[in-house]
Every structure is written in C-alpha cells, then in structure tokens.
Amino acid sequence: MEDIIEDLEEIAIGLPGDIKLAVASIARRRKLLSDDVLIALADASWEILDVSGSDVLDFGLIKAAERCETVVVKVLGANSRQGEQEFLTEVLLLGRLHHKNLVALVGYVAERGRHMLLYIYMSNGSLASHLYGKGYEPLSWDLRLSITLDVARVLEYLHYGVDPPIVHRDIKSSNILLDDFMKAKVTDSGLSRPEMIKPRASNIRGTFGYLDPEYISTSTFTKKSDVYSFGVLLFELITGRNPQQGLIEYVKLAAMESEGKIGWEEIVDPQLNENYDVNKLNDMASLAFKCVSGVSKTRPSMRTAVQALSKLYKKPKRNHSQTSSTAQPIIIGVCRCS
C-alpha cells in the first residue's frame, strides 16, 4: 500500500500542456486494480482537470512505466445517478466500438459504487486548448479541415457502423483530443446511448452552445442532434470563437449577408492570416450552416458530411514510419501492459 501511495504522489513531472497532471507509476503490474489502489486513487491530492455536465471528473493520469500505456482515469462524480448495471451496460457498449478516431478505452473499475474508466492518454491535449489556451501555435487551415473530417468519420461510424446506432450527445472541442501526429480522437463516447433517447427525459445532457434547440424543447436526442453539435464545431474551427459566447448568433448575422453559400471569409479566424482556400472555406461554412439548421429534418446526415469534407481535404503524404498504432480496448477492468 505504501509504495502505491508513494507512486501516486509523483506529481507534475513536466508532461505536455499547461496543466500539471497528477502521475503515478505502476510498473509492470498485470493485475486488477485492488481496493488499496482504489483508495489511493480516491485519496490522492490530484488536480481535478474537468467537471462535465455528467458529473465526470478527470483525476489525472496513471503513467505506467516502460512497457505500459499512459492512461487517463475518468472518475464518475458522487452526484452521478448512474447505477452499477447502467455503468456496466455502457462499458459493454464502449467495448464494441472500434474506430481509429475514438480514444481507446483500456479498462474500467466498477466496485462498491466506484466507477472509473481508463482511456489512452493523448499527448497533444484537447482541441479547445489549442484554440483558446496560451502557448499554442495557431492551427493551420489544412489541420482544421483534417480535424473536422476525423470527427465526422467517428460520428458516421457511430450512426451507421454499429447496430443499434449510437449518438454521442456531447460533441465539443474539449472532447476532441489530439495525438502525437495531431490526428483527432473523439472522447466521452461513454455518454452515448442508442439513438432515440427516451423522450422527455428529466435531465438535459450536453454542453450549452452546442445543444440542438430541438433537443432542448423535446428532450429527444437523435442523430441529427449530433449533426447540429458538429455544425457548431465546424463554425468554431472556422471562426476561432467559443460557442458558449454567442457563436451561432454571430454566424446567423453573417449568413444574412452571405446567403449561406458565399462570403463566409468575413467571419474567418484572424489567426489564419488569410492562409486558406476561399472556395473551400465557403464550402465548409455552407455545410456547417446546413448542420445548424433549426429544423432537424433539413440537416444533412453525417454520411453526407463526410462525403462533402472528403472532397475538400487533400491528405498530405506521410512517411510510412510515422504511422501510430491504435491500442485495442481491454474491457476487463485492468491497466494493460504489453
């Protein structure tokens, strides 16, 4: 127990990003997280990285030494209404999701009311940190376009690649993580549910600024609700503006002059310094504007969005040696070491 707590107290060791993450080294141990480890996780003075609308706390990292993965531990907060069976159902749901642009789940803990999910750590942080954080280089136009296509492909997979279809429910820039090669990985899909959530549920889930207005009025979340959030994300990347600070209202004013098809360069992020293709910008903004339509039936499907974005993005040639592998999830409640 003492050596575990000692490991957990190794904090702030210079990991990437401006947030000092709590780190523990659990070297070459291939076993279940014991009750002692759980107590140590709960009692350690780790910095809380995020509190989402679903009472999820990020408690930093378990950094496994040498041959082990580095993982983020997501701990459901005490206010979560999720029961044991519901949690295990979600874990099984996550276990059947396999996509290169989804953050890999490598384990979970469900013991005595403690619910934890262990995800692969993404070294370049969140998209939100690159858009709004200090000390980051501005994202290029090509990189922004690449990120939107990565996210679109994940949503297309969730909507059409699994049975029954899955809706994410919380697409936003802080849930888009970036790996070593700046490829986008979508996280928090543990909040997903099969499409057509039970109508008029008492609790609205999601993030203000990204929420489908039809969902707010009906409490029914569908694939087209994810499409709306994706459209907001597109405009966030185009403008560099925070959706929680009146982005869509700003977009609608611009649309009155652009007629939804051309002239969108008036709202482009000044950090791009005009280094973008105007035609591609207008095409991307036109797609985004369709996605944020107030009438869900008129929004495109994510399959249509992927097709449209694929035409805009020309994939750069990459050295074959630079490809990174995607870890396969292990849904047995352990921290995986290879």
JSON list of N, CA and C in Angstrom, two decimals, residues 269-319:
[
{"chain": "A", "resi": 269, "resn": "ASP", "atom": "N", "xyz": [-11.34, 33.07, -38.69]},
{"chain": "A", "resi": 269, "resn": "ASP", "atom": "CA", "xyz": [-10.41, 33.31, -37.59]},
{"chain": "A", "resi": 269, "resn": "ASP", "atom": "C", "xyz": [-9.23, 34.15, -38.09]},
{"chain": "A", "resi": 270, "resn": "PRO", "atom": "N", "xyz": [-8.98, 35.32, -37.51]},
{"chain": "A", "resi": 270, "resn": "PRO", "atom": "CA", "xyz": [-7.86, 36.17, -37.96]},
{"chain": "A", "resi": 270, "resn": "PRO", "atom": "C", "xyz": [-6.50, 35.50, -37.80]},
{"chain": "A", "resi": 271, "resn": "GLN", "atom": "N", "xyz": [-6.41, 34.49, -36.91]},
{"chain": "A", "resi": 271, "resn": "GLN", "atom": "CA", "xyz": [-5.13, 33.80, -36.72]},
{"chain": "A", "resi": 271, "resn": "GLN", "atom": "C", "xyz": [-4.72, 33.00, -37.95]},
{"chain": "A", "resi": 272, "resn": "LEU", "atom": "N", "xyz": [-5.65, 32.78, -38.87]},
{"chain": "A", "resi": 272, "resn": "LEU", "atom": "CA", "xyz": [-5.30, 32.08, -40.11]},
{"chain": "A", "resi": 272, "resn": "LEU", "atom": "C", "xyz": [-4.52, 32.97, -41.07]},
{"chain": "A", "resi": 273, "resn": "ASN", "atom": "N", "xyz": [-4.56, 34.29, -40.83]},
{"chain": "A", "resi": 273, "resn": "ASN", "atom": "CA", "xyz": [-3.80, 35.24, -41.66]},
{"chain": "A", "resi": 273, "resn": "ASN", "atom": "C", "xyz": [-4.05, 35.05, -43.16]},
{"chain": "A", "resi": 274, "resn": "GLU", "atom": "N", "xyz": [-5.30, 34.77, -43.49]},
{"chain": "A", "resi": 274, "resn": "GLU", "atom": "CA", "xyz": [-5.73, 34.60, -44.89]},
{"chain": "A", "resi": 274, "resn": "GLU", "atom": "C", "xyz": [-5.04, 33.43, -45.59]},
{"chain": "A", "resi": 275, "resn": "ASN", "atom": "N", "xyz": [-4.46, 32.51, -44.81]},
{"chain": "A", "resi": 275, "resn": "ASN", "atom": "CA", "xyz": [-3.82, 31.33, -45.40]},
{"chain": "A", "resi": 275, "resn": "ASN", "atom": "C", "xyz": [-4.83, 30.20, -45.51]},
{"chain": "A", "resi": 276, "resn": "TYR", "atom": "N", "xyz": [-5.76, 30.34, -46.43]},
{"chain": "A", "resi": 276, "resn": "TYR", "atom": "CA", "xyz": [-6.78, 29.32, -46.65]},
{"chain": "A", "resi": 276, "resn": "TYR", "atom": "C", "xyz": [-7.34, 29.48, -48.05]},
{"chain": "A", "resi": 277, "resn": "ASP", "atom": "N", "xyz": [-7.95, 28.43, -48.53]},
{"chain": "A", "resi": 277, "resn": "ASP", "atom": "CA", "xyz": [-8.60, 28.45, -49.84]},
{"chain": "A", "resi": 277, "resn": "ASP", "atom": "C", "xyz": [-10.02, 29.00, -49.65]},
{"chain": "A", "resi": 278, "resn": "VAL", "atom": "N", "xyz": [-10.33, 30.13, -50.26]},
{"chain": "A", "resi": 278, "resn": "VAL", "atom": "CA", "xyz": [-11.62, 30.79, -50.06]},
{"chain": "A", "resi": 278, "resn": "VAL", "atom": "C", "xyz": [-12.78, 29.89, -50.48]},
{"chain": "A", "resi": 279, "resn": "ASN", "atom": "N", "xyz": [-12.62, 29.19, -51.58]},
{"chain": "A", "resi": 279, "resn": "ASN", "atom": "CA", "xyz": [-13.70, 28.32, -52.05]},
{"chain": "A", "resi": 279, "resn": "ASN", "atom": "C", "xyz": [-13.96, 27.18, -51.07]},
{"chain": "A", "resi": 280, "resn": "LYS", "atom": "N", "xyz": [-12.88, 26.59, -50.54]},
{"chain": "A", "resi": 280, "resn": "LYS", "atom": "CA", "xyz": [-13.05, 25.50, -49.58]},
{"chain": "A", "resi": 280, "resn": "LYS", "atom": "C", "xyz": [-13.66, 26.03, -48.28]},
{"chain": "A", "resi": 281, "resn": "LEU", "atom": "N", "xyz": [-13.24, 27.22, -47.88]},
{"chain": "A", "resi": 281, "resn": "LEU", "atom": "CA", "xyz": [-13.81, 27.84, -46.69]},
{"chain": "A", "resi": 281, "resn": "LEU", "atom": "C", "xyz": [-15.32, 28.02, -46.85]},
{"chain": "A", "resi": 282, "resn": "ASN", "atom": "N", "xyz": [-15.73, 28.56, -47.98]},
{"chain": "A", "resi": 282, "resn": "ASN", "atom": "CA", "xyz": [-17.16, 28.79, -48.21]},
{"chain": "A", "resi": 282, "resn": "ASN", "atom": "C", "xyz": [-17.93, 27.48, -48.28]},
{"chain": "A", "resi": 283, "resn": "ASP", "atom": "N", "xyz": [-17.33, 26.45, -48.87]},
{"chain": "A", "resi": 283, "resn": "ASP", "atom": "CA", "xyz": [-18.00, 25.15, -48.93]},
{"chain": "A", "resi": 283, "resn": "ASP", "atom": "C", "xyz": [-18.15, 24.55, -47.54]},
{"chain": "A", "resi": 284, "resn": "MET", "atom": "N", "xyz": [-17.10, 24.66, -46.72]},
{"chain": "A", "resi": 284, "resn": "MET", "atom": "CA", "xyz": [-17.15, 24.13, -45.36]},
{"chain": "A", "resi": 284, "resn": "MET", "atom": "C", "xyz": [-18.16, 24.89, -44.52]},
{"chain": "A", "resi": 285, "resn": "ALA", "atom": "N", "xyz": [-18.18, 26.21, -44.63]},
{"chain": "A", "resi": 285, "resn": "ALA", "atom": "CA", "xyz": [-19.12, 27.02, -43.87]},
{"chain": "A", "resi": 285, "resn": "ALA", "atom": "C", "xyz": [-20.56, 26.78, -44.32]},
{"chain": "A", "resi": 286, "resn": "SER", "atom": "N", "xyz": [-20.74, 26.57, -45.62]},
{"chain": "A", "resi": 286, "resn": "SER", "atom": "CA", "xyz": [-22.07, 26.27, -46.14]},
{"chain": "A", "resi": 286, "resn": "SER", "atom": "C", "xyz": [-22.59, 24.96, -45.57]},
{"chain": "A", "resi": 287, "resn": "LEU", "atom": "N", "xyz": [-21.70, 23.95, -45.48]},
{"chain": "A", "resi": 287, "resn": "LEU", "atom": "CA", "xyz": [-22.06, 22.67, -44.86]},
{"chain": "A", "resi": 287, "resn": "LEU", "atom": "C", "xyz": [-22.41, 22.88, -43.39]},
{"chain": "A", "resi": 288, "resn": "ALA", "atom": "N", "xyz": [-21.58, 23.64, -42.69]},
{"chain": "A", "resi": 288, "resn": "ALA", "atom": "CA", "xyz": [-21.82, 23.90, -41.26]},
{"chain": "A", "resi": 288, "resn": "ALA", "atom": "C", "xyz": [-23.16, 24.58, -41.05]},
{"chain": "A", "resi": 289, "resn": "PHE", "atom": "N", "xyz": [-23.50, 25.52, -41.93]},
{"chain": "A", "resi": 289, "resn": "PHE", "atom": "CA", "xyz": [-24.76, 26.25, -41.79]},
{"chain": "A", "resi": 289, "resn": "PHE", "atom": "C", "xyz": [-25.96, 25.32, -41.97]},
{"chain": "A", "resi": 290, "resn": "LYS", "atom": "N", "xyz": [-25.84, 24.35, -42.86]},
{"chain": "A", "resi": 290, "resn": "LYS", "atom": "CA", "xyz": [-26.90, 23.36, -43.03]},
{"chain": "A", "resi": 290, "resn": "LYS", "atom": "C", "xyz": [-27.02, 22.49, -41.77]},
{"chain": "A", "resi": 291, "resn": "CYS", "atom": "N", "xyz": [-25.88, 22.18, -41.17]},
{"chain": "A", "resi": 291, "resn": "CYS", "atom": "CA", "xyz": [-25.88, 21.33, -39.97]},
{"chain": "A", "resi": 291, "resn": "CYS", "atom": "C", "xyz": [-26.58, 22.00, -38.79]},
{"chain": "A", "resi": 292, "resn": "VAL", "atom": "N", "xyz": [-26.49, 23.33, -38.69]},
{"chain": "A", "resi": 292, "resn": "VAL", "atom": "CA", "xyz": [-27.08, 24.03, -37.54]},
{"chain": "A", "resi": 292, "resn": "VAL", "atom": "C", "xyz": [-28.48, 24.56, -37.85]},
{"chain": "A", "resi": 293, "resn": "SER", "atom": "N", "xyz": [-29.10, 24.02, -38.88]},
{"chain": "A", "resi": 293, "resn": "SER", "atom": "CA", "xyz": [-30.48, 24.41, -39.18]},
{"chain": "A", "resi": 293, "resn": "SER", "atom": "C", "xyz": [-31.37, 24.16, -37.96]},
{"chain": "A", "resi": 294, "resn": "GLY", "atom": "N", "xyz": [-32.30, 25.05, -37.72]},
{"chain": "A", "resi": 294, "resn": "GLY", "atom": "CA", "xyz": [-33.22, 24.89, -36.60]},
{"chain": "A", "resi": 294, "resn": "GLY", "atom": "C", "xyz": [-34.20, 23.76, -36.78]},
{"chain": "A", "resi": 295, "resn": "VAL", "atom": "N", "xyz": [-34.33, 23.26, -38.00]},
{"chain": "A", "resi": 295, "resn": "VAL", "atom": "CA", "xyz": [-35.24, 22.14, -38.30]},
{"chain": "A", "resi": 295, "resn": "VAL", "atom": "C", "xyz": [-34.39, 20.91, -38.59]},
{"chain": "A", "resi": 296, "resn": "SER", "atom": "N", "xyz": [-34.45, 19.92, -37.73]},
{"chain": "A", "resi": 296, "resn": "SER", "atom": "CA", "xyz": [-33.55, 18.78, -37.83]},
{"chain": "A", "resi": 296, "resn": "SER", "atom": "C", "xyz": [-33.68, 18.02, -39.14]},
{"chain": "A", "resi": 297, "resn": "LYS", "atom": "N", "xyz": [-34.88, 17.97, -39.70]},
{"chain": "A", "resi": 297, "resn": "LYS", "atom": "CA", "xyz": [-35.10, 17.21, -40.94]},
{"chain": "A", "resi": 297, "resn": "LYS", "atom": "C", "xyz": [-34.30, 17.77, -42.11]},
{"chain": "A", "resi": 298, "resn": "THR", "atom": "N", "xyz": [-33.97, 19.06, -42.06]},
{"chain": "A", "resi": 298, "resn": "THR", "atom": "CA", "xyz": [-33.24, 19.68, -43.17]},
{"chain": "A", "resi": 298, "resn": "THR", "atom": "C", "xyz": [-31.72, 19.56, -43.01]},
{"chain": "A", "resi": 299, "resn": "ARG", "atom": "N", "xyz": [-31.27, 19.05, -41.89]},
{"chain": "A", "resi": 299, "resn": "ARG", "atom": "CA", "xyz": [-29.83, 18.88, -41.69]},
{"chain": "A", "resi": 299, "resn": "ARG", "atom": "C", "xyz": [-29.33, 17.68, -42.48]},
{"chain": "A", "resi": 300, "resn": "PRO", "atom": "N", "xyz": [-28.09, 17.75, -42.96]},
{"chain": "A", "resi": 300, "resn": "PRO", "atom": "CA", "xyz": [-27.53, 16.59, -43.67]},
{"chain": "A", "resi": 300, "resn": "PRO", "atom": "C", "xyz": [-27.22, 15.47, -42.69]},
{"chain": "A", "resi": 301, "resn": "SER", "atom": "N", "xyz": [-27.06, 14.27, -43.20]},
{"chain": "A", "resi": 301, "resn": "SER", "atom": "CA", "xyz": [-26.61, 13.16, -42.37]},
{"chain": "A", "resi": 301, "resn": "SER", "atom": "C", "xyz": [-25.10, 13.27, -42.20]},
{"chain": "A", "resi": 302, "resn": "MET", "atom": "N", "xyz": [-24.54, 12.54, -41.24]},
{"chain": "A", "resi": 302, "resn": "MET", "atom": "CA", "xyz": [-23.09, 12.55, -41.08]},
{"chain": "A", "resi": 302, "resn": "MET", "atom": "C", "xyz": [-22.41, 11.86, -42.26]},
{"chain": "A", "resi": 303, "resn": "ARG", "atom": "N", "xyz": [-23.10, 10.95, -42.91]},
{"chain": "A", "resi": 303, "resn": "ARG", "atom": "CA", "xyz": [-22.54, 10.32, -44.10]},
{"chain": "A", "resi": 303, "resn": "ARG", "atom": "C", "xyz": [-22.36, 11.36, -45.21]},
{"chain": "A", "resi": 304, "resn": "THR", "atom": "N", "xyz": [-23.36, 12.22, -45.37]},
{"chain": "A", "resi": 304, "resn": "THR", "atom": "CA", "xyz": [-23.27, 13.29, -46.36]},
{"chain": "A", "resi": 304, "resn": "THR", "atom": "C", "xyz": [-22.16, 14.27, -45.99]},
{"chain": "A", "resi": 305, "resn": "ALA", "atom": "N", "xyz": [-22.03, 14.57, -44.69]},
{"chain": "A", "resi": 305, "resn": "ALA", "atom": "CA", "xyz": [-20.99, 15.49, -44.23]},
{"chain": "A", "resi": 305, "resn": "ALA", "atom": "C", "xyz": [-19.60, 14.93, -44.52]},
{"chain": "A", "resi": 306, "resn": "VAL", "atom": "N", "xyz": [-19.40, 13.64, -44.29]},
{"chain": "A", "resi": 306, "resn": "VAL", "atom": "CA", "xyz": [-18.11, 13.01, -44.58]},
{"chain": "A", "resi": 306, "resn": "VAL", "atom": "C", "xyz": [-17.78, 13.11, -46.07]},
{"chain": "A", "resi": 307, "resn": "GLN", "atom": "N", "xyz": [-18.75, 12.85, -46.90]},
{"chain": "A", "resi": 307, "resn": "GLN", "atom": "CA", "xyz": [-18.54, 12.93, -48.35]},
{"chain": "A", "resi": 307, "resn": "GLN", "atom": "C", "xyz": [-18.15, 14.35, -48.77]},
{"chain": "A", "resi": 308, "resn": "ALA", "atom": "N", "xyz": [-18.83, 15.34, -48.21]},
{"chain": "A", "resi": 308, "resn": "ALA", "atom": "CA", "xyz": [-18.56, 16.74, -48.56]},
{"chain": "A", "resi": 308, "resn": "ALA", "atom": "C", "xyz": [-17.16, 17.16, -48.10]},
{"chain": "A", "resi": 309, "resn": "LEU", "atom": "N", "xyz": [-16.80, 16.80, -46.87]},
{"chain": "A", "resi": 309, "resn": "LEU", "atom": "CA", "xyz": [-15.49, 17.19, -46.34]},
{"chain": "A", "resi": 309, "resn": "LEU", "atom": "C", "xyz": [-14.36, 16.45, -47.03]},
{"chain": "A", "resi": 310, "resn": "SER", "atom": "N", "xyz": [-14.60, 15.20, -47.42]},
{"chain": "A", "resi": 310, "resn": "SER", "atom": "CA", "xyz": [-13.57, 14.42, -48.11]},
{"chain": "A", "resi": 310, "resn": "SER", "atom": "C", "xyz": [-13.17, 15.07, -49.43]},
{"chain": "A", "resi": 311, "resn": "LYS", "atom": "N", "xyz": [-14.11, 15.72, -50.08]},
{"chain": "A", "resi": 311, "resn": "LYS", "atom": "CA", "xyz": [-13.82, 16.41, -51.34]},
{"chain": "A", "resi": 311, "resn": "LYS", "atom": "C", "xyz": [-12.96, 17.65, -51.12]},
{"chain": "A", "resi": 312, "resn": "LEU", "atom": "N", "xyz": [-13.07, 18.22, -49.90]},
{"chain": "A", "resi": 312, "resn": "LEU", "atom": "CA", "xyz": [-12.33, 19.45, -49.61]},
{"chain": "A", "resi": 312, "resn": "LEU", "atom": "C", "xyz": [-10.91, 19.19, -49.11]},
{"chain": "A", "resi": 313, "resn": "TYR", "atom": "N", "xyz": [-10.71, 18.03, -48.49]},
{"chain": "A", "resi": 313, "resn": "TYR", "atom": "CA", "xyz": [-9.43, 17.77, -47.83]},
{"chain": "A", "resi": 313, "resn": "TYR", "atom": "C", "xyz": [-8.54, 16.89, -48.69]},
{"chain": "A", "resi": 314, "resn": "LYS", "atom": "N", "xyz": [-7.35, 17.40, -48.98]},
{"chain": "A", "resi": 314, "resn": "LYS", "atom": "CA", "xyz": [-6.35, 16.63, -49.71]},
{"chain": "A", "resi": 314, "resn": "LYS", "atom": "C", "xyz": [-5.34, 16.13, -48.69]},
{"chain": "A", "resi": 315, "resn": "LYS", "atom": "N", "xyz": [-5.34, 14.83, -48.49]},
{"chain": "A", "resi": 315, "resn": "LYS", "atom": "CA", "xyz": [-4.48, 14.24, -47.46]},
{"chain": "A", "resi": 315, "resn": "LYS", "atom": "C", "xyz": [-3.01, 14.39, -47.82]},
{"chain": "A", "resi": 316, "resn": "PRO", "atom": "N", "xyz": [-2.20, 14.97, -46.90]},
{"chain": "A", "resi": 316, "resn": "PRO", "atom": "CA", "xyz": [-0.76, 15.12, -47.18]},
{"chain": "A", "resi": 316, "resn": "PRO", "atom": "C", "xyz": [-0.05, 13.77, -47.13]},
{"chain": "A", "resi": 317, "resn": "LYS", "atom": "N", "xyz": [1.02, 13.65, -47.89]},
{"chain": "A", "resi": 317, "resn": "LYS", "atom": "CA", "xyz": [1.80, 12.41, -47.86]},
{"chain": "A", "resi": 317, "resn": "LYS", "atom": "C", "xyz": [2.54, 12.32, -46.53]},
{"chain": "A", "resi": 318, "resn": "ARG", "atom": "N", "xyz": [2.49, 11.14, -45.94]},
{"chain": "A", "resi": 318, "resn": "ARG", "atom": "CA", "xyz": [3.15, 10.95, -44.65]},
{"chain": "A", "resi": 318, "resn": "ARG", "atom": "C", "xyz": [4.17, 9.82, -44.76]},
{"chain": "A", "resi": 319, "resn": "ASN", "atom": "N", "xyz": [5.32, 10.03, -44.10]},
{"chain": "A", "resi": 319, "resn": "ASN", "atom": "CA", "xyz": [6.33, 9.00, -44.03]},
{"chain": "A", "resi": 319, "resn": "ASN", "atom": "C", "xyz": [5.75, 7.76, -43.38]}
]
